[in-house]
Each structure stands twice: as C-alpha cells, then as structure tokens.
Amino acid sequence: TALAATLLTACTAEEGTVPSLGLGLVPVPSDVSVDEGEAFALTADSTIALVTPEGMAPDVHHVGEELAAYLGTATGFELPLGPAVDGAAGEIRIELVPDAEVAWDRNGLLDDPAVDAYELTVDDDQVVLKAAAPPGLFRGVQTLRQLFPPEIESATVQEAPAGGWTAPAVTITDEPRFAYRGAMLDVARRFYPVESVKRFIDHASTYKLNALHLHLTDDQGWRIAVDALPELTEIGSTTQEWWEPGSGEGERWYYTAEEYAEIVAYAGEKFMTVVPEIDGPGHTLAAQASLGSLTCDGVPTAQYWGPEVNNPVVCSSDENMSNVRAFLQTVLASVAGQNPGPYLHLGGDEAPSPPGWYENYAEAANEIATGHGKTVIGWHQWGGAEALPPGTLIQYWGVGERLRPIIGGEATNADLVDVQDALDLGARLIMSPADRTYLDMKYDQDTPFGLEWAAQITLEEAYDWDPATELTSPDGKSVLADESDMAGVEVLLWSDRSYPDSLTDVPQSLDEFVPVDQYADLMLFPRLPATAEVAWSDQADRSYPDFRDRLVQVSSRWTAAGIGWNEVSDVDWT
Ligand code: TNX
C-alpha cells in the first residue's frame, strides 16, 4: 500500500498539477511547457510587431505600447512598434486572431473567459503572442513580463543582469477559470488620491484581474462628485480637522469628474472595468449629513468618522420614499454617466432597518439602475429583496467553509439563506469570503494594523480554497447547484483600520495613519496574487507548495518594483 500511495501521489502530481517548471508564473497558466533551445534575448534592436485585422488596430497598438513601456523602462530600450517582418529576428509579435465565437465589447459584461485567453511562444529569435481579443493579448503581456528577469520591474534604468534580458523558450496556452476577477478598494474610509488608485490598478492588472470595484461612499465619506447635489461632496467628503491638516487649502477628498474619468481611462488601459459602488441604505451617514431629505425628521445627521458599522440607515419609510427616489435618481444617473462599464454596485450590507425600509430602498435602486441599462451587483443581503433584476450578481462576504463550523450560529446561516434566495431569484455569485479574501484582515498577530473580526488570514489560507465548495451549508451540502452559478471571485481592501495597533483608539492626527500606499502594499502583497490565482487558474492546476515556490521567485519582482510587501514568516523567502 505504501508503494500504491507513492504511485498515486506521483500520478496525481503529474496529471493534477502544473509543476512550476522554475518559471515563477503567477497565476499559473493552464498549460506550460519549457522548450528546448536558447532563450530569447531582448536587446536595443528588438521590435514589437503588430499583426491585426482591420478595425481592431488601435487596441492592438495600445497593447504594444503597454508592452514597450513594461519592457523599456528598466532596460532603457526604445522598442519600436511596427508591422511584422517575415523572418525578422528579435521580434515580439502581437497578433490578434479573430474568432467568430469570441465577442469582446469593451463595456460589456465580464462573462466570457475566452476574451482573456491567449497563446504565447518564446524561442531564441521570436516571441509570438496570440489572442482572439485585445484583453487576451494584454493578459499574455503580463505573463511575458514575468518571463524576463525581476530587474525588468524597476522604475529606473538598470544594468542588464548577468544572463542578459532574456526570457526562456516556452509554449503557453492559457485561459481563466472565472470571467469576473475583481479587486475592491475602499476609498470612502480613507481617501486614495488618483495616483494611489492607479498604483492599485497596476497591482491588480499585473495578476490578470479585470474588475476594479470602488467603494465610493460610506458613513465616513462621499468620494464622487454629483453635479446636481454638490452638498454630497461639499459636506460629505470633508473630514475632521485632525484628518485634514490645512483643510480647504487645495486639499480635496473626493474625485472630480475629470479625476474620476482619469481613473476610468487608466483602468481601461489595463483592460479593467470599473464597478462603482454607491452603498445603501446602510453605510450612508456621509450622505445623511449632507442632505436632510434622507432623514425622517428632515434634519441632516452629524458627520461621522469613527470605526463603527451598523449606523442609522437612509429613512426609507413609505412616507419618505419620494425623497429617497429623487436622491437615487440624481445620484445613479450621474454615476451611471461617469462609468461606461455595465455594472452598478448598490451595496446593501449592514443595514439594520425597520420593516419594509430595506425592500423599499432596494426596489427603487434596482429599478433606477436597471433603467440606466446597468447590471446590478449587491452584497449578499441584497438577495433578501423580493425581486432581483435579470443578471444581478450577488457578492458573498460572509465567512467561508473554514470558519463556519467554528462560528456557526444563526448569523452565518442567515448569510447562506440570503445567497440561496438570490440564486433562487436567478442571480449569480461573486465570491469574497471574508476569511479568505479580506485583505484588511491581519495576516497574523505580528501585522501592525488591520482587523481580525473574520480571521487572521495567512498566505496559505488566502490561497488554499475552492470557490466552488466554499459555501457548504450546515448540513454539509453546498448551496451551489454547480459552478455555473459563479460569476467569479473578488479580493477586497477595506480601510477602516489603517493605523497602527499601538494606538488604541481612533487616531487624532493624520500623522498617525499609515500612508495609503504603504498600507495597501503590505496588505496586498503577498495575498492579492494568491486570490488572483484562485480566480484565474483551474483548481486542478493549483497546489499551495507549488504556488509558494513560484511566489518566492515573484517576490524579487516586488522588491525591484519598490513595493513594500510583507515578508510573512510562514514562507522561506530566501
Ligand atoms: C464589513 S464587507 C463591511 C465593511 C467593513 C469591513 C471591514 C461589508 C460589505 N461590510 O463595512 O469595512 O467589514 O473588514
């Protein structure tokens, strides 16, 4: 039996997992082989050749420019873009091969994994990257980046490493498991300036994520300009003086229309769709402090910056619904207009409400969002609504299968009931279990900031789960009929506690907050790449030991890129 066990392990390893092959690729591709023959050497004479059918040329050209920037910054090479030349050596060929089955719409739903698929071959005189749609070419570019030495990630010109700027000879075919692969940033509790949002987009798109979910509104702040309701930002985006030194002096704590457009455009350049969230009826004190029409007595609430959740909700009584509807019409029209993508996230979490209010609010918000042609996303409590518009996505943020037996109890069962209700109403799921994908959770007791309400989440725990089996019901059965109920996976960075633990209470000065980039870097790396692989790679292709080995290689890229990552002690990084 010992021999049988050994053989079994050997076979499973061979069939079930893609060995890392020493390539250090994250997320692991569907199919990789290392070919015989010399590596491809990038030199000052290398060129980027574009092969494209008519009509798609600008998008392919854009992918070529992105590649030229990724490979040109550290090498100092100016890689020219041009048509392919037969037999040219040193050419990186980017080829769009249209396929009638693969339809890509820049502003369409993220529901077809084939638009992200690509093929990549590297040999000593050429690199050939092919895909049926521009996003696939862009995902393939991320893989190609990882084949070059880590120094290529540096923001300044570097000397060529000892072996040269080479990429090994390989053949890769790759396609994601899930079509929706998101990353959420909470810009409401802490404001992330445009440059910091771009940094977050860079991080997420490097690991092939394709949705940028922005949590734009909460109790502590309203971050997107709504022309017709200037109070929302004039009042709702301001903070206490200790949070805003030199307040009013050119400092703004929301995105103007121009800045927001810049974020949408930058995400688009990385083939990421922006998913804006206007949370309600809970998490709305910033709006209620700005507009008396949202409270029952017509008096605006006091502004709020503390760490509590479950605060008073928008007054969604039958009597006040005309006010609430007017608010939602104005806000959602403006937000829909600023977001070319197909989704509107309407929130819906943590909203303890008198009977009927939640349903009133959800019904109005669903109707208005749908009227703008948007597909609705809601946190899983949205599934408790009486009806859901066609195509609705529900985002599960309860704990996963790992903790349910420990926490148990009615609360978690209620989460599953909401999910089951939503599925019964025809919704599909985005999986964001808090004990797996919440990057604001501490890694371990040594993490200097972050929360612990769901769990401490080690790298292994962030990695080692299967979205398809995570929602096990208390009787041991999954609530999911099958994997087709799942739209995808999203990783989240909340920022309600981004100051050091050495402070026992809410900080009283901005200096006591950790700068947002530093907070994000430490919480995202190494766990964001782990969740990205959960979203991209097939379950059968993944194993934690193999991932950990690849990640150790990838970590030198973070160092080269100047990312302040967390050298968690459960991995031997040397
Ligand atoms: C729960 S997840 C929240 C957020 C907090 C987060 C902190 C969700 C929909 N609501 O308001 O920021 O926990 O981990």
XYZ file of C-alpha atoms and ligand atoms in Angstrom:
588
model
C 0.000 0.000 0.000
C 2.923 2.351 0.610
C 4.000 1.807 -2.984
C 0.457 2.309 -4.221
C 0.263 5.543 -2.276
C 3.546 6.745 -3.776
C 2.379 5.876 -7.267
C -0.922 7.568 -6.657
C 0.794 10.743 -5.469
C 3.110 10.677 -8.458
C 0.198 10.272 -10.863
C -1.874 12.962 -9.211
C 1.050 15.307 -9.267
C 1.601 14.613 -12.950
C -1.991 14.919 -14.030
C -3.413 17.178 -11.417
C -0.923 19.968 -11.034
C 1.184 22.067 -13.311
C 4.657 21.932 -11.854
C 6.220 25.343 -11.515
C 8.953 24.412 -14.020
C 11.077 27.022 -12.357
C 9.315 29.767 -14.289
C 7.774 31.674 -11.413
C 4.497 32.435 -13.194
C 1.566 33.701 -11.104
C -1.261 32.956 -11.740
C -0.212 29.567 -13.044
C -1.239 29.162 -16.716
C -3.499 26.359 -17.945
C -0.722 24.754 -19.914
C 3.019 25.402 -19.924
C 5.960 23.613 -21.454
C 9.596 24.572 -21.351
C 11.008 24.068 -24.814
C 14.460 23.011 -25.871
C 16.579 25.711 -27.335
C 18.049 29.016 -26.388
C 16.297 31.845 -24.598
C 15.002 34.947 -26.327
C 17.282 37.914 -25.712
C 15.779 41.385 -25.588
C 18.201 43.948 -26.999
C 18.175 47.563 -28.094
C 17.408 46.249 -31.606
C 14.295 44.284 -30.610
C 10.999 45.340 -32.146
C 7.322 44.912 -31.356
C 5.391 43.749 -34.404
C 1.628 44.173 -34.595
C -0.482 41.787 -36.626
C -4.086 42.832 -36.613
C -7.197 42.676 -38.716
C -8.727 45.982 -39.697
C -10.833 47.707 -37.095
C -9.009 46.356 -34.057
C -5.748 48.138 -34.779
C -5.966 50.812 -32.042
C -6.472 48.245 -29.286
C -3.620 46.062 -30.505
C -1.411 49.090 -30.900
C -2.262 50.055 -27.350
C -1.245 46.603 -26.045
C 2.020 47.054 -27.944
C 2.587 50.385 -26.207
C 1.915 48.862 -22.816
C 4.441 46.117 -23.561
C 7.005 48.626 -24.792
C 6.648 50.518 -21.501
C 6.857 47.386 -19.330
C 9.996 46.167 -21.102
C 11.523 49.541 -21.907
C 11.597 51.300 -18.543
C 14.287 49.276 -16.786
C 16.200 48.241 -19.908
C 16.236 51.741 -21.355
C 15.368 50.236 -24.773
C 13.029 52.160 -27.012
C 11.175 49.299 -28.599
C 9.575 50.486 -31.833
C 6.084 49.331 -32.842
C 5.533 48.362 -36.447
C 4.263 45.771 -38.897
C 5.616 42.222 -38.763
C 8.597 41.450 -40.955
C 8.879 37.836 -42.094
C 11.946 36.153 -40.737
C 12.916 39.130 -38.575
C 14.965 38.127 -35.554
C 14.419 39.763 -32.196
C 10.760 40.406 -32.919
C 7.980 40.292 -30.341
C 4.891 39.642 -32.385
C 1.483 40.614 -31.029
C -1.186 39.006 -33.128
C -4.938 39.338 -32.924
C -6.526 36.253 -34.431
C -10.267 36.899 -34.649
C -12.548 34.046 -33.717
C -16.251 34.209 -34.528
C -17.021 32.566 -31.165
C -15.228 35.213 -29.129
C -17.010 38.551 -28.999
C -15.441 41.297 -26.933
C -17.202 44.507 -26.019
C -15.083 46.998 -24.093
C -18.094 47.971 -22.000
C -19.722 44.578 -21.924
C -20.359 42.141 -19.085
C -17.413 40.192 -17.756
C -18.995 36.862 -18.577
C -16.766 35.166 -21.134
C -13.397 33.747 -20.062
C -12.416 33.272 -23.710
C -11.810 37.009 -24.200
C -8.885 36.722 -21.773
C -7.355 33.604 -23.346
C -4.001 33.749 -25.153
C -1.132 31.684 -26.521
C 2.485 32.580 -26.049
C 5.565 31.017 -27.592
C 9.092 32.150 -26.943
C 12.105 30.899 -28.833
C 15.559 32.234 -29.470
C 14.632 34.558 -32.278
C 10.989 35.431 -31.717
C 8.198 35.865 -29.240
C 4.711 35.248 -30.582
C 1.664 36.262 -28.539
C -1.750 35.469 -29.995
C -5.288 36.031 -28.771
C -8.777 36.340 -30.167
C -9.481 39.606 -28.322
C -7.404 42.535 -27.028
C -7.851 41.650 -23.315
C -6.288 38.255 -24.041
C -3.276 39.982 -25.586
C -2.961 42.182 -22.503
C -3.149 39.183 -20.121
C -0.496 37.454 -22.221
C 1.726 40.518 -21.901
C 1.582 40.083 -18.103
C 2.833 36.521 -18.492
C 5.601 37.611 -20.839
C 6.741 40.248 -18.320
C 7.182 37.524 -15.708
C 9.462 35.524 -18.029
C 12.096 38.280 -18.007
C 14.427 38.824 -15.020
C 12.949 40.593 -11.958
C 15.071 43.700 -12.534
C 12.816 44.471 -15.504
C 10.216 45.710 -12.984
C 12.414 48.559 -11.836
C 11.141 52.088 -12.413
C 14.611 53.306 -13.377
C 17.142 52.134 -15.967
C 19.160 49.157 -14.734
C 22.251 47.429 -15.973
C 21.427 44.192 -17.744
C 21.596 41.256 -15.305
C 24.447 38.726 -15.739
C 22.433 36.478 -18.058
C 21.111 39.402 -20.102
C 17.486 40.500 -20.557
C 16.370 37.019 -21.565
C 13.149 35.017 -21.489
C 13.294 31.202 -21.599
C 11.915 29.229 -24.545
C 8.368 28.203 -23.614
C 4.979 27.403 -25.057
C 1.999 28.540 -23.028
C -1.726 28.328 -23.618
C -3.866 29.959 -21.017
C -7.487 30.794 -20.227
C -9.054 31.896 -16.925
C -11.371 29.774 -14.827
C -13.641 32.746 -13.999
C -14.663 35.584 -16.271
C -15.122 38.109 -13.413
C -11.955 38.663 -11.385
C -12.233 41.708 -9.193
C -10.340 43.826 -6.715
C -12.161 46.261 -4.418
C -10.673 49.380 -2.905
C -12.388 51.222 -0.033
C -11.726 54.866 -0.865
C -14.517 56.021 1.466
C -12.958 55.394 4.881
C -9.573 56.564 3.646
C -9.296 58.700 0.519
C -6.929 57.326 -2.111
C -5.631 60.074 -4.423
C -5.776 59.280 -8.144
C -2.104 58.263 -8.211
C -2.718 55.723 -5.435
C -5.729 54.292 -7.249
C -3.527 53.903 -10.331
C -0.953 52.068 -8.250
C -3.697 49.721 -7.061
C -4.802 49.177 -10.680
C -1.204 48.363 -11.628
C -1.002 45.768 -8.859
C -4.323 44.150 -9.732
C -3.842 44.106 -13.500
C -0.381 42.546 -13.208
C -2.131 39.479 -11.792
C -4.762 39.486 -14.537
C -7.681 40.882 -12.529
C -10.251 42.604 -14.741
C -12.704 44.447 -12.453
C -11.909 47.455 -10.264
C -14.657 47.790 -7.653
C -14.542 51.224 -5.998
C -16.352 51.538 -2.660
C -17.097 55.245 -3.194
C -19.466 56.060 -0.360
C -19.782 55.141 3.289
C -20.528 56.649 6.694
C -17.136 58.361 6.808
C -17.098 59.932 3.359
C -18.686 60.541 -0.057
C -15.969 60.447 -2.729
C -17.550 61.031 -6.141
C -18.815 64.370 -7.427
C -22.531 64.560 -8.271
C -23.048 67.858 -10.105
C -26.696 68.271 -9.186
C -26.047 67.554 -5.476
C -22.880 69.496 -4.598
C -23.650 69.084 -0.856
C -22.619 65.441 -1.067
C -19.015 66.407 -1.627
C -19.030 69.891 -0.085
C -20.122 68.383 3.218
C -19.925 64.619 2.820
C -16.332 64.430 1.658
C -14.884 66.676 4.340
C -13.318 65.272 7.435
C -12.389 66.392 10.889
C -9.574 68.865 11.039
C -7.193 66.342 12.508
C -7.790 64.249 9.420
C -7.363 67.112 7.019
C -4.471 69.330 8.012
C -4.630 72.730 6.364
C -8.215 71.918 5.427
C -9.559 73.725 2.415
C -6.144 74.659 1.075
C -6.339 72.856 -2.203
C -6.870 69.514 -0.477
C -9.853 67.603 -1.780
C -11.212 64.361 -0.506
C -13.291 63.282 -3.485
C -12.814 62.685 -7.197
C -13.875 65.484 -9.516
C -15.491 64.414 -12.784
C -12.113 64.881 -14.525
C -10.238 62.831 -11.958
C -12.831 60.098 -11.995
C -12.621 59.975 -15.793
C -8.861 59.637 -15.456
C -9.322 56.583 -13.215
C -11.818 55.008 -15.605
C -9.466 55.631 -18.538
C -6.428 54.252 -16.723
C -8.334 51.123 -15.699
C -9.419 50.749 -19.321
C -5.813 50.909 -20.466
C -5.195 47.881 -18.252
C -8.364 46.196 -19.535
C -10.110 46.565 -16.192
C -13.772 47.518 -15.896
C -14.658 49.964 -13.122
C -17.511 48.822 -10.875
C -18.697 51.860 -8.886
C -20.447 51.207 -5.579
C -22.998 53.573 -4.063
C -23.730 51.741 -0.819
C -27.213 51.919 0.751
C -29.476 52.029 2.628
C -26.838 51.498 5.359
C -23.308 52.965 5.399
C -24.791 56.310 4.359
C -24.060 58.797 7.154
C -21.951 60.988 4.855
C -24.988 61.395 2.583
C -27.356 61.864 5.520
C -25.075 64.542 6.963
C -25.186 66.322 3.595
C -28.901 66.053 2.772
C -31.778 66.420 5.191
C -34.068 64.679 2.685
C -32.545 61.342 3.689
C -33.534 61.502 7.365
C -37.069 61.088 8.718
C -37.122 64.446 10.510
C -35.501 66.307 7.619
C -32.522 67.318 9.748
C -29.077 66.266 8.497
C -27.189 63.940 10.842
C -23.863 64.876 12.405
C -20.836 63.849 10.384
C -19.196 60.651 11.493
C -15.637 59.313 11.270
C -15.453 56.543 13.819
C -14.886 52.849 13.205
C -18.440 51.613 13.851
C -20.690 49.901 11.311
C -24.472 49.305 11.540
C -25.197 53.045 11.874
C -28.657 54.561 11.117
C -29.869 53.911 7.574
C -31.462 56.206 4.983
C -35.049 56.929 6.030
C -36.793 54.624 3.558
C -40.245 54.692 5.090
C -43.172 54.751 2.662
C -43.656 58.447 3.526
C -40.061 59.407 2.683
C -39.610 57.270 -0.415
C -40.270 60.108 -2.858
C -37.244 61.895 -1.364
C -35.158 58.738 -1.447
C -36.199 58.029 -5.025
C -35.264 61.562 -6.082
C -31.863 61.146 -4.421
C -31.245 57.801 -6.112
C -32.365 59.132 -9.482
C -29.939 62.033 -9.337
C -27.018 60.076 -7.925
C -27.341 56.944 -10.035
C -27.862 58.941 -13.243
C -24.637 60.809 -12.525
C -22.665 57.709 -11.544
C -24.018 55.719 -14.492
C -22.950 58.542 -16.773
C -19.419 58.592 -15.388
C -18.983 54.829 -15.752
C -19.078 53.306 -19.222
C -18.920 49.796 -17.734
C -22.047 47.657 -17.431
C -22.284 47.377 -13.637
C -23.661 49.419 -10.757
C -22.923 48.062 -7.272
C -25.737 49.112 -4.940
C -24.240 47.850 -1.690
C -26.916 46.688 0.756
C -24.735 45.363 3.592
C -25.150 46.039 7.301
C -28.397 47.976 7.155
C -30.490 47.251 10.261
C -33.835 48.758 9.223
C -37.434 48.974 10.375
C -39.730 46.557 8.478
C -40.171 47.405 4.816
C -37.459 50.062 4.545
C -34.757 47.855 3.094
C -37.162 46.454 0.496
C -38.363 49.978 -0.398
C -34.817 51.173 -0.921
C -33.687 48.078 -2.851
C -36.693 48.133 -5.143
C -36.174 51.787 -6.059
C -32.411 51.421 -6.510
C -32.792 48.288 -8.643
C -35.370 49.943 -10.860
C -33.344 53.113 -11.384
C -30.056 51.298 -12.011
C -31.740 48.969 -14.485
C -33.318 51.988 -16.168
C -29.809 53.202 -16.956
C -29.087 49.882 -18.629
C -26.829 48.734 -15.808
C -26.471 45.263 -14.338
C -26.906 45.344 -10.580
C -24.423 43.990 -8.067
C -25.235 43.847 -4.346
C -23.688 42.436 -1.209
C -25.328 39.118 -0.366
C -28.004 40.746 1.844
C -29.405 42.161 -1.420
C -30.574 38.597 -2.030
C -33.169 39.133 0.700
C -35.008 41.574 -1.592
C -38.349 40.498 -3.010
C -37.146 40.522 -6.603
C -33.873 40.998 -8.417
C -33.360 42.386 -11.921
C -32.205 39.867 -14.526
C -28.461 39.259 -14.466
C -27.949 40.519 -10.900
C -24.702 39.489 -9.242
C -24.579 38.890 -5.505
C -21.300 39.306 -3.665
C -20.842 36.874 -0.789
C -18.783 38.383 2.028
C -19.675 36.063 4.901
C -17.146 33.661 6.252
C -16.199 30.608 4.272
C -16.332 26.920 4.931
C -13.142 27.082 7.056
C -14.808 29.103 9.820
C -18.434 28.174 9.609
C -18.100 25.170 11.921
C -16.353 27.401 14.459
C -18.542 30.487 14.248
C -21.678 28.592 13.267
C -24.870 30.039 14.592
C -27.717 31.886 13.078
C -25.815 34.774 11.563
C -23.867 32.627 9.165
C -26.895 30.525 8.349
C -28.741 33.746 7.528
C -25.934 34.629 5.095
C -26.453 31.325 3.327
C -30.209 31.873 3.249
C -29.628 35.218 1.505
C -27.353 33.532 -1.020
C -29.833 30.728 -1.637
C -32.679 33.270 -2.030
C -30.617 35.216 -4.533
C -29.797 32.080 -6.516
C -33.491 31.162 -6.495
C -34.231 34.623 -7.898
C -31.800 33.918 -10.733
C -28.718 35.776 -9.504
C -25.144 34.569 -9.890
C -22.378 34.904 -7.329
C -19.143 36.749 -6.794
C -17.178 35.016 -4.079
C -15.469 37.218 -1.472
C -15.486 35.148 1.708
C -14.183 37.395 4.467
C -11.843 34.802 5.958
C -10.155 34.290 2.567
C -10.320 37.456 0.505
C -10.448 40.344 3.033
C -7.028 41.913 2.720
C -7.762 44.303 5.593
C -7.551 41.310 7.929
C -4.240 40.815 9.686
C -2.011 38.041 8.392
C -1.041 37.051 11.936
C -0.552 38.630 15.337
C 2.546 40.480 14.063
C 0.694 42.503 11.408
C 0.951 46.102 12.678
C -2.551 47.153 11.583
C -5.750 45.717 10.164
C -8.796 43.991 11.593
C -9.450 40.476 12.853
C -13.225 40.147 13.017
C -13.350 37.442 10.344
C -9.964 35.856 10.915
C -6.258 36.320 10.653
C -5.523 35.257 7.088
C -2.197 33.650 6.334
C -0.934 33.364 2.787
C -1.889 29.693 2.733
C -5.427 30.456 3.903
C -5.786 33.179 1.277
C -4.702 30.645 -1.335
C -5.944 27.225 -0.391
C -9.676 27.230 -1.066
C -12.015 26.396 -3.895
C -14.778 28.902 -4.699
C -16.951 26.030 -5.887
C -17.058 24.300 -2.495
C -16.681 27.245 -0.147
C -20.387 27.698 0.547
C -21.052 24.480 2.353
C -24.370 24.597 4.163
C -24.626 23.433 7.793
C -25.849 20.017 6.631
C -22.640 19.628 4.648
C -24.168 20.284 1.241
C -23.071 23.166 -0.925
C -25.775 25.729 -1.602
C -24.481 25.967 -5.153
C -26.077 23.773 -7.752
C -22.965 23.986 -9.891
C -20.056 26.172 -10.807
C -22.046 27.968 -13.484
C -23.771 29.802 -10.599
C -20.489 31.621 -10.036
C -19.509 34.712 -11.955
C -16.164 34.966 -10.253
C -14.031 35.985 -7.328
C -13.131 39.363 -5.820
C -10.438 40.370 -3.370
C -11.159 43.371 -1.090
C -9.156 46.035 0.675
C -11.188 47.898 3.285
C -9.534 50.749 5.085
C -11.466 51.311 8.302
C -8.452 50.490 10.431
C -5.339 51.612 8.629
C -3.439 52.956 11.581
C -1.013 51.162 13.867
C -2.296 48.947 16.646
C -0.080 50.771 19.078
C -2.833 53.402 19.008
C -5.713 52.033 20.975
C -8.338 54.459 19.725
C -9.168 56.408 16.567
C -6.053 58.466 15.815
C -6.166 62.182 16.441
C -3.732 63.273 13.767
C -3.120 62.412 10.159
C 0.458 61.507 11.025
C -0.853 58.547 12.938
C -2.343 56.988 9.844
C -0.164 54.798 7.730
C 0.081 56.349 4.236
C -2.413 54.579 1.979
C 0.190 53.200 -0.437
C 2.164 51.692 2.390
C -0.977 50.193 3.944
C -2.139 48.792 0.592
C 1.255 47.348 -0.374
C 1.646 45.496 2.898
C -1.881 44.086 2.931
C -1.935 43.188 -0.803
C 1.431 41.510 -1.073
C 1.656 38.579 -0.971
C -2.095 37.859 -0.641
C -3.511 39.613 -3.714
C -1.556 37.328 -6.077
C -2.924 34.352 -4.107
C -6.548 35.339 -4.684
C -5.780 36.265 -8.283
C -4.614 32.694 -8.845
C -7.794 31.355 -7.176
C -9.768 33.415 -9.697
C -7.667 32.642 -12.772
C -6.273 29.126 -12.504
C -8.128 25.824 -12.576
C -8.412 24.100 -9.235
C -6.635 21.016 -10.610
C -3.665 23.133 -11.655
C -3.138 24.658 -8.216
C -1.278 23.493 -5.149
C -0.022 25.591 -2.258
C 3.571 24.243 -2.159
C 3.971 24.908 -5.870
C 2.399 28.367 -5.539
C 4.684 29.213 -2.612
C 7.757 28.259 -4.648
C 6.631 30.396 -7.576
C 5.788 33.283 -5.276
C 9.268 33.293 -3.753
C 10.537 33.923 -7.285
C 7.902 36.567 -7.921
C 8.766 38.377 -4.689
C 12.028 39.653 -6.158
C 9.906 41.438 -8.760
C 8.035 43.288 -5.972
C 11.311 44.348 -4.456
C 12.549 45.562 -7.837
C 9.285 47.468 -8.319
C 9.602 49.179 -4.941
C 6.556 47.506 -3.380
C 6.558 47.413 0.435
C 5.473 43.783 0.713
C 5.053 41.668 3.817
C 7.764 39.044 4.318
C 5.414 36.751 6.211
C 7.280 34.324 8.407
C 5.498 31.171 7.256
C 7.320 31.305 3.915
C 11.060 30.840 3.454
C 11.752 33.748 1.114
C 15.444 33.068 0.642
C -17.537 44.602 6.716
S -17.990 43.591 3.940
C -18.020 45.595 5.909
C -17.262 46.837 5.745
C -16.038 46.878 6.606
C -15.374 45.535 6.629
C -14.117 45.508 7.440
C -19.061 44.598 4.016
C -19.986 44.523 2.932
N -19.105 45.445 5.074
O -18.092 47.927 6.029
O -15.171 47.845 6.106
O -16.251 44.592 7.145
O -13.474 44.270 7.351
